Coordinates of C-alpha atoms and ligand atoms in Angstrom, one line a residue:
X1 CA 112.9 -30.5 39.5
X2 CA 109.9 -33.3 39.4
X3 CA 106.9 -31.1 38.3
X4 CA 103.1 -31.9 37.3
X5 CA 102.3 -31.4 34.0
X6 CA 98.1 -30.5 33.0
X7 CA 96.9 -31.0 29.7
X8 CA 93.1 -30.2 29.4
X9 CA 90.5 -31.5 26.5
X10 CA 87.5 -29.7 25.1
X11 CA 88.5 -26.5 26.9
X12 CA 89.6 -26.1 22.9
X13 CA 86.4 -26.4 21.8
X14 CA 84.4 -23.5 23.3
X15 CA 85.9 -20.1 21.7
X16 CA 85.5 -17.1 23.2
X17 CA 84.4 -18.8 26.4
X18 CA 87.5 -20.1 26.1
X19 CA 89.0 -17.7 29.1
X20 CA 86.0 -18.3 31.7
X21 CA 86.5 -21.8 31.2
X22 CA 89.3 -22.1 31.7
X23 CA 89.7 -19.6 34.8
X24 CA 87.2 -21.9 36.3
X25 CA 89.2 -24.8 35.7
X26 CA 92.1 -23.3 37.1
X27 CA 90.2 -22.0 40.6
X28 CA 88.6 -25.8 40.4
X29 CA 92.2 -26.7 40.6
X30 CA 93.1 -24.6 43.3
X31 CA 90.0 -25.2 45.6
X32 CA 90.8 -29.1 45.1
X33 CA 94.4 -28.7 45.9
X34 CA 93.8 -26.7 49.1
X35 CA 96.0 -27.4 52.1
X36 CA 98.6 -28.9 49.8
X37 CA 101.9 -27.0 49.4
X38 CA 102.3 -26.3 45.5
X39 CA 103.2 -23.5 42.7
X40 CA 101.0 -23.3 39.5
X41 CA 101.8 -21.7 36.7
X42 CA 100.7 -21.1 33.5
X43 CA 103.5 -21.0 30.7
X44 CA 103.6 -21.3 26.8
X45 CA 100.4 -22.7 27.1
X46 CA 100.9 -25.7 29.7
X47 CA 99.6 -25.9 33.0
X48 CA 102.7 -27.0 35.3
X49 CA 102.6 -27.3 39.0
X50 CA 105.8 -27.3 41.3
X51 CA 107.7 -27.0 44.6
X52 CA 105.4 -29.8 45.8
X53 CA 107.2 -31.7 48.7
X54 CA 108.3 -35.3 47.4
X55 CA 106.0 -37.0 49.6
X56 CA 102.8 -34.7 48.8
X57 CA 103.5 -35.8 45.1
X58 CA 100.6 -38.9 45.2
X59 CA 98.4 -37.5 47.1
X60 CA 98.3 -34.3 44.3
X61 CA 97.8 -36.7 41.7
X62 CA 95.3 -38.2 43.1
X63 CA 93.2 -34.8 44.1
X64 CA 94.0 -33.6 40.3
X65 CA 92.7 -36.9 38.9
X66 CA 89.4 -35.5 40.3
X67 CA 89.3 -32.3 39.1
X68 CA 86.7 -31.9 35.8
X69 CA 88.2 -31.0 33.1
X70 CA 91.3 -32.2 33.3
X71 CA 92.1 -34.7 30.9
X72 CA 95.8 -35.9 31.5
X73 CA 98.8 -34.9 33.3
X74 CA 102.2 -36.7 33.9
X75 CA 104.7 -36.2 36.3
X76 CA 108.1 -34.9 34.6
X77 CA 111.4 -33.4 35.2
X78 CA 111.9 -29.9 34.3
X79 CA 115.9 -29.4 33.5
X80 CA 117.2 -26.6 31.4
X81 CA 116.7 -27.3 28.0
X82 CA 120.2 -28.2 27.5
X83 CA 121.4 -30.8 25.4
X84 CA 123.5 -32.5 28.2
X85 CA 120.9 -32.1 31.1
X86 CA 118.3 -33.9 28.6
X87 CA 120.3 -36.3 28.0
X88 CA 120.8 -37.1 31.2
X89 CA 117.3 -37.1 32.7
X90 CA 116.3 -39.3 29.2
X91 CA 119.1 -41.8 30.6
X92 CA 117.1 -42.3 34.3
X93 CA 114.4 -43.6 32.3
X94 CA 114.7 -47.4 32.6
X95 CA 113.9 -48.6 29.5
X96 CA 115.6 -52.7 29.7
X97 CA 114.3 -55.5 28.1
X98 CA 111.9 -53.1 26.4
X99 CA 110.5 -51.4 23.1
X100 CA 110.9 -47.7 23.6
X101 CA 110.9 -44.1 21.2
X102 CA 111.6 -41.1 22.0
X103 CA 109.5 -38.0 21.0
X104 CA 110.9 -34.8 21.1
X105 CA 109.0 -31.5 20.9
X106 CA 110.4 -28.4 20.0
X107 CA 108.6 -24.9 20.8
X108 CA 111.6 -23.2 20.9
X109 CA 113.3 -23.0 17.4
X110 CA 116.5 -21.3 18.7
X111 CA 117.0 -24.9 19.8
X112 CA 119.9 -25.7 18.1
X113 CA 119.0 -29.6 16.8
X114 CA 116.4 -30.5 14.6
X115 CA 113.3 -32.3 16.7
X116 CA 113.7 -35.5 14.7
X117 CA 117.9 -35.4 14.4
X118 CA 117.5 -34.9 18.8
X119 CA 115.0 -37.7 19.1
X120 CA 117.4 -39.8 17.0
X121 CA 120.3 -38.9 19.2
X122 CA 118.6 -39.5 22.5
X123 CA 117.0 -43.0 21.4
X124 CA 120.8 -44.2 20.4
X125 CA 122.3 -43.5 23.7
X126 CA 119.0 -44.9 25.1
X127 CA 119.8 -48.2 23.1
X128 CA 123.4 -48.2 24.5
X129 CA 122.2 -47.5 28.2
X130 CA 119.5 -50.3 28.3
X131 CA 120.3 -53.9 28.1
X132 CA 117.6 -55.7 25.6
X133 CA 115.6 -52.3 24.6
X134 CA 114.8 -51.7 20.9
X135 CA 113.2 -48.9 19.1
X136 CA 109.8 -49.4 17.8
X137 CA 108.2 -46.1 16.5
X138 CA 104.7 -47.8 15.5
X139 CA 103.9 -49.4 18.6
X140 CA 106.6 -48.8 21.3
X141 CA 106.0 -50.2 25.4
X142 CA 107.5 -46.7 26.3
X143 CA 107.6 -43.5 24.5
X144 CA 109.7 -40.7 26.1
X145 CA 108.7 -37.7 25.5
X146 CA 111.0 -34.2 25.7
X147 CA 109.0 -31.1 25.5
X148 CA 111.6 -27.8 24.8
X149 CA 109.8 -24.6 25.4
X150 CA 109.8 -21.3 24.9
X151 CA 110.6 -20.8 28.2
X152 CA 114.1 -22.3 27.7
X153 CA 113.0 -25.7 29.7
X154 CA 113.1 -28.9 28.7
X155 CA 110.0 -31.3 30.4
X156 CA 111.1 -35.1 30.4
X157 CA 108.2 -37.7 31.0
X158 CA 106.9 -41.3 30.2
X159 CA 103.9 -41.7 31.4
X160 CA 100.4 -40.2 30.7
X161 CA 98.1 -40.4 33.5
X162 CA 94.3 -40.4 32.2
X163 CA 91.9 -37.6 34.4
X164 CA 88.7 -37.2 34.3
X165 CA 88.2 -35.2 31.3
X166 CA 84.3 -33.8 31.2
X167 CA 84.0 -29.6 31.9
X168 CA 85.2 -28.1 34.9
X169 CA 82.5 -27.9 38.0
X170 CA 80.7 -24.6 37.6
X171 CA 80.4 -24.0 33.8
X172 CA 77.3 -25.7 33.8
X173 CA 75.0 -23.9 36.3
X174 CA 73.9 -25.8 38.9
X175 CA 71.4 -28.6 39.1
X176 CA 69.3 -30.4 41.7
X177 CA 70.1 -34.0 42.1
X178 CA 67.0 -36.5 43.5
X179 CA 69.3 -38.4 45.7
X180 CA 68.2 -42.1 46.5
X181 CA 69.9 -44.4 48.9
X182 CA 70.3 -46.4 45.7
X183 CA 72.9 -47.3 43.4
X184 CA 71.4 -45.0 40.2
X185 CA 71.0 -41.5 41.6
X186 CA 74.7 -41.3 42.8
X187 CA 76.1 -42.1 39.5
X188 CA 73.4 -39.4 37.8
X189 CA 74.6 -37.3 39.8
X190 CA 78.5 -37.7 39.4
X191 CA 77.9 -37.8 35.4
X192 CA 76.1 -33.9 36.0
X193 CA 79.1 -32.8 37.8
X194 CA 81.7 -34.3 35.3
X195 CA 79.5 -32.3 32.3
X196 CA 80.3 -29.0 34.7
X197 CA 77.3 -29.3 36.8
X198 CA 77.3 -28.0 40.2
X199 CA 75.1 -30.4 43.1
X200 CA 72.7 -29.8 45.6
X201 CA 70.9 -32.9 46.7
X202 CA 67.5 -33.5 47.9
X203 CA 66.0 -36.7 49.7
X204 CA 62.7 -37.6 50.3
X205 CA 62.7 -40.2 53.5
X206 CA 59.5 -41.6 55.2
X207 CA 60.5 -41.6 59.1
X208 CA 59.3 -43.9 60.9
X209 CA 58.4 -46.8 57.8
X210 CA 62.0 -45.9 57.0
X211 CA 65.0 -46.2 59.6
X212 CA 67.2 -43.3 60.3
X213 CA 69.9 -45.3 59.2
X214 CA 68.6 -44.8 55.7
X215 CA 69.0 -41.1 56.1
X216 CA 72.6 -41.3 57.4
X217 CA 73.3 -43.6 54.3
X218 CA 72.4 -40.8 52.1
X219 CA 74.3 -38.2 53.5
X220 CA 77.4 -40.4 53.4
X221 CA 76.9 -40.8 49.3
X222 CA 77.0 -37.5 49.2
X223 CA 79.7 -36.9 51.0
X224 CA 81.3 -39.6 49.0
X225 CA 80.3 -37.1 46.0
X226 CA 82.1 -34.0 47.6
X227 CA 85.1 -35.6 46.6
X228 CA 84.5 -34.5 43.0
X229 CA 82.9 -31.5 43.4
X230 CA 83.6 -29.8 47.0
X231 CA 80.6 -29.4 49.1
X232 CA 76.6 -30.1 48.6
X233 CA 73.7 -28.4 49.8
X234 CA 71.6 -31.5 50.8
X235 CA 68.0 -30.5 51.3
X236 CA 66.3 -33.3 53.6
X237 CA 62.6 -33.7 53.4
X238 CA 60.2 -35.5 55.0
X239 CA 57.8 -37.5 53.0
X240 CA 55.6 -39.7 55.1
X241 CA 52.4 -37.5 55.3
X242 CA 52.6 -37.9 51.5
X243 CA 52.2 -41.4 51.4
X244 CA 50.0 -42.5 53.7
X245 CA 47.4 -39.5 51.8
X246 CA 48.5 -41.3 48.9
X247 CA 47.6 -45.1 50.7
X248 CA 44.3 -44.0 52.1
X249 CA 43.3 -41.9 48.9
X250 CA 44.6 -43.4 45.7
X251 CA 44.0 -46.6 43.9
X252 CA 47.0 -48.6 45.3
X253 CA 48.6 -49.1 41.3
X254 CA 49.0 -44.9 40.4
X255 CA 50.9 -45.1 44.1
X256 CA 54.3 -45.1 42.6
X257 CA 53.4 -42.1 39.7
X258 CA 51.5 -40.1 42.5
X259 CA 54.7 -40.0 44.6
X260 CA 57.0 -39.1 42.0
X261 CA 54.7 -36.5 40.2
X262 CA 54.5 -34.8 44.0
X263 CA 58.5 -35.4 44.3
X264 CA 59.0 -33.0 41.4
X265 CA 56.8 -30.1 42.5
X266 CA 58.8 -30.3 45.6
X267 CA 61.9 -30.3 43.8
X268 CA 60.5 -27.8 41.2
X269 CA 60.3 -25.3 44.4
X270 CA 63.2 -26.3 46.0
X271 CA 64.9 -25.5 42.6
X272 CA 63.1 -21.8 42.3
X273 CA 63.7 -20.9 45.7
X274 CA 67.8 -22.0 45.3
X275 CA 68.4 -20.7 42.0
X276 CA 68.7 -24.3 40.5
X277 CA 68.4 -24.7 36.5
X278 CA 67.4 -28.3 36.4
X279 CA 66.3 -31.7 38.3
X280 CA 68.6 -34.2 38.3
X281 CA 67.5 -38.0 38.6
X282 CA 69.4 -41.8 38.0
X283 CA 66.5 -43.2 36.0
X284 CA 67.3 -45.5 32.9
X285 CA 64.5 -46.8 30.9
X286 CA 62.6 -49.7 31.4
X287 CA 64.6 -50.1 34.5
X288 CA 61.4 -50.3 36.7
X289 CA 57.7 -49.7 36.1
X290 CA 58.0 -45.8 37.3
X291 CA 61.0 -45.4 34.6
X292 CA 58.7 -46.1 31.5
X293 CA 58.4 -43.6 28.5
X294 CA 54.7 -42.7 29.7
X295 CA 55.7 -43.3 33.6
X296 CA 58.2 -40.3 33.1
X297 CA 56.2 -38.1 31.0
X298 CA 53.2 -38.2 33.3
X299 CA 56.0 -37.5 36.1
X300 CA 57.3 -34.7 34.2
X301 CA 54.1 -33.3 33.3
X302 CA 53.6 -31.4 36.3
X303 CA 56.6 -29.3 36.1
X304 CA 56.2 -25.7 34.9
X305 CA 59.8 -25.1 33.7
X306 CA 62.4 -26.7 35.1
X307 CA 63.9 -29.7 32.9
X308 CA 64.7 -33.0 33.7
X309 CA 68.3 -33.9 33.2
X310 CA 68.3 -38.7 33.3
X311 CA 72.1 -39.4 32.4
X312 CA 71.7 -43.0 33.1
X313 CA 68.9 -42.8 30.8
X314 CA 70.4 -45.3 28.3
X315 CA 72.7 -47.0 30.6
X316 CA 72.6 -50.8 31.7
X317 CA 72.4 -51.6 35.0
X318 CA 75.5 -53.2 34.8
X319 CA 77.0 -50.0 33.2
X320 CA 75.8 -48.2 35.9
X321 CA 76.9 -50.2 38.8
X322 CA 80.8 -50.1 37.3
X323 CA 80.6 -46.7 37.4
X324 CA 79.3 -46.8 40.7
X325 CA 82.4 -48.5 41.9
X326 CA 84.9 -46.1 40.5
X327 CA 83.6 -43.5 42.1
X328 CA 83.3 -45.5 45.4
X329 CA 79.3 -45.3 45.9
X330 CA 78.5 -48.7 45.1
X331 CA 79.6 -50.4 48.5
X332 CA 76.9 -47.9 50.8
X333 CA 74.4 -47.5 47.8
X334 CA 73.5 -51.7 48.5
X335 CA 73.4 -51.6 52.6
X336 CA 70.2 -52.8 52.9
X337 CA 68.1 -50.1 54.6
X338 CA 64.8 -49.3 52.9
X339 CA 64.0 -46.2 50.6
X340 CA 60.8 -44.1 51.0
X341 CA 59.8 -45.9 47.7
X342 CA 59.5 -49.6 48.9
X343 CA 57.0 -48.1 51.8
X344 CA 53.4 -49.1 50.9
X345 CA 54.8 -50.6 47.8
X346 CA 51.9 -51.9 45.2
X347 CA 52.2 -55.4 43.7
X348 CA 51.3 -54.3 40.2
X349 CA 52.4 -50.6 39.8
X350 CA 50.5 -49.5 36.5
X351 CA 53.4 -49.4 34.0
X352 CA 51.6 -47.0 31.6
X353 CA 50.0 -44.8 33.6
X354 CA 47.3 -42.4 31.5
X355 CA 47.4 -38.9 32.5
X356 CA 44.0 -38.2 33.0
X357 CA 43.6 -41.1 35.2
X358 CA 46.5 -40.3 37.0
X359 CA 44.8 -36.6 37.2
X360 CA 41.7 -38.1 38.6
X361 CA 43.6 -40.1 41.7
X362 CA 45.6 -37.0 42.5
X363 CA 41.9 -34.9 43.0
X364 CA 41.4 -36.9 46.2
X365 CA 44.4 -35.2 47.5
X366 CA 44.9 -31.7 48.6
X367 CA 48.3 -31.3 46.3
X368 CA 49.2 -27.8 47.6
X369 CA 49.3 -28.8 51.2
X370 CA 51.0 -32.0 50.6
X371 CA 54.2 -30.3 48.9
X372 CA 53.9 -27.2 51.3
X373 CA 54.0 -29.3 54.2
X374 CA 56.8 -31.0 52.7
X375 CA 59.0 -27.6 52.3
X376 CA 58.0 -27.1 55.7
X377 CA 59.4 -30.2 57.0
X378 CA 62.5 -29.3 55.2
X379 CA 66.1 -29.9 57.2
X380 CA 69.0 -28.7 54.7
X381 CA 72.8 -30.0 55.8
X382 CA 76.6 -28.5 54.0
X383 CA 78.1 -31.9 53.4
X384 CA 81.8 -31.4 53.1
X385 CA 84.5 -33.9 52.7
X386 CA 85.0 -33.3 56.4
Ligands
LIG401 P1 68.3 -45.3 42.6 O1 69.2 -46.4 42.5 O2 68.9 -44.0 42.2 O3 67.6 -45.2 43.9 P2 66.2 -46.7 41.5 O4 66.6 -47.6 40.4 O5 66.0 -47.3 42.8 O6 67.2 -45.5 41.5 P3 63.6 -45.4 41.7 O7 63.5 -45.8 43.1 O8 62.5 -45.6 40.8 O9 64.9 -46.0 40.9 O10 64.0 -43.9 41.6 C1 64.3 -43.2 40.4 C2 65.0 -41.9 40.7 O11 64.1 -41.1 41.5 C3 66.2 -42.1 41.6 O12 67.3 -42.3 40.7 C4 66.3 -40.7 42.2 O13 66.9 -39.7 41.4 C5 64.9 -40.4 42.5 N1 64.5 -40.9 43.9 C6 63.9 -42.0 44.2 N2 63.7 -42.1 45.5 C7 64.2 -41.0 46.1 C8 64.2 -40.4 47.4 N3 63.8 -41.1 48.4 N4 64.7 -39.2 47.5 C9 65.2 -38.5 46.5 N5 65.1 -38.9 45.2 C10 64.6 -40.2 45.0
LIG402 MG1 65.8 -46.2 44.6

């Protein structure tokens, strides 16, 4: 019988919380695998999943390789663990022209061979089978691998199939993720989810300076997103009012700050009023003059108590953008429609900004109103994979 085998990483490392973890791994698994015909079982310690149809078999690797948490699986025989039926699953394995070894496991000590004498056994026959194959234990092309356990099965595979590894979605809270049309906030946002994170999304777009093109863009990164982790909240809100205050009030250089410092007292309320723990955003330092040590402290300066989470923080651009592509962002994150933050954009943006005379622009504005009349414009979507 072909079966999926799950191995998980730092689930090990967290003790007690060992159980909830792992439970919400385990629902994560479910939840990803809906629609799909499948039995799961936990046994001796393994995660296996079975009576998958032959053809479903890809398509549940592929869903599982983008479940958090996981950190490996591989597809594998189950036999009883006989010595014949072994033996004869080990023999399928096409091992010509090839360096092979085999590894043998043992759980179940009422096996009656010795792991070592068993992998010894199976790699001769191996040798005879398979035209040009030799053993190399140090540094093998294939290592077959024949788990015995306790359950009296025997698990015969070849391959191990990387996952995503990271914690599984949910036993991080839940975070609020400044989503751009651009490249960065996607990836911040992926990296959040992979550390057990859960998403909602919020964008700021500046109808009519920006198209409404721009807005669909967004939603379809996060919809690209919901791939990993399910379904996002996306709050939408409108931001123009905002910036033209900001153009006919404020020295054109704090522009940039002033936006950003009223971005995160939006999010900030957005966060209380959704039982959000944190603000989630793709900055990386130095990138741009608003990603500066002092252009992010006098941006998080006006938050009361909700932190700012910046994975891409010490990323390159170039880091960035590959994992952009894995995830399959990159390709909408660079159509060409414009973000709220390239309307009224200042030639020289002040790269330093000092608080107090950041504080001094901002009293030409009526703050309050600005970020209520931004809730009040607020439009929230469920983006789901469908
Ligand atoms: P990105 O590629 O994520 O757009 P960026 O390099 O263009 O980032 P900025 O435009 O300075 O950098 O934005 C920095 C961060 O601020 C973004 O990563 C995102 O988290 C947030 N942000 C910027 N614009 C918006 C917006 N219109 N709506 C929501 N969040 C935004
Ligand atoms: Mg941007």
């Amino acid at each position: 019988m072909r079966v999926i085998l799950l191995r998980f990483g730092e689930l090990y490392l967290k003790g007690h919380n060992r159980n909830i973890f792992e439970n919400t791994l385990i629902d994560n698994i479910r939840t990803m695998l809906k629609g799909e015909d499948f039995k799961f079982e936990k046994t001796f310690g393994r995660y296996v999943i079975s009576n998958f149809s032959q053809d479903a078999e890809s398509r549940i690797v592929l869903k599982l390789q983008k479940v958090f948490g996981l950190y490996s699986l591989s597809i594998a025989t189950e036999v009883d663990a006989k010595e014949q039926d072994i033996l004869e699953e080990v023999l399928k394995i096409d091992c010509r022209n090839n360096t092979f070894k085999v590894f043998v496991k043992r759980a179940d000590k009422a096996f009656p061979i010795s792991s070592m004498d068993f992998a010894k056994k199976l790699g001769e026959e191996v040798l005879n089978k398979n035209e040009g194959s030799s053993v190399d234990l140090y540094n093998p092309n294939k290592t077959i691998y024949v788990d015995i356990r306790l359950n009296k099965k025997a698990y015969i595979f070849s391959d191990i199939i990387k996952c995503q590894g990271g914690l599984p979605l949910g036993s991080s809270g839940k975070g609020l993720l400044l989503l751009s049309g651009g490249i960065d906030s996607p990836v911040a946002g992926y990296l959040m989810a992979k550390r057990g994170m859960k998403l909602e999304a919020l964008h700021f777009y500046s109808y009519p300076y920006t198209s409404l093109l721009a807005k669909e863009k967004v939603i379809t990164l996060a919809r690209k997103l919901c791939e990993y982790v399910g379904e996002i909240k996306l709050h939408i809100v409108s931001f123009t009012t905002v910036q033209e205050e900001i153009h006919k009030h404020c020295r054109e250089e704090y522009m940039i700050t002033i936006m950003r410092r009223i971005m995160m007292r939006v999010a900030e309320k957005i966060c209380d009023k959704n039982d959000l723990g944190a603000i989630l955003t793709g900055e990386s330092l130095g990138q741009v003059a608003s990603q500066t040590m002092q252009s992010m402290t006098s941006t998080e300066n006006v938050l009361e108590k909700k932190p700012v989470f910046r994975p891409c923080i010490a990323m390159d651009k170039e880091d960035i953008m590959a994992v952009a592509k894995n995830i399959d962002t990159y390709e909408t994150s660079i159509l060409p429609y414009e973000d709220c933050c390239t309307v009224f954009l200042p030639k020289n943006p002040i790269i330093k900004p000092i608080l107090e005379k950041v504080e001094h622009e901002e009293s030409f504005l009526d703050i309050d109103k600005l970020v209520e009349g931004c809730l009040g414009s607020e439009e929230i979507m469920r983006i789901t994979l469908n």
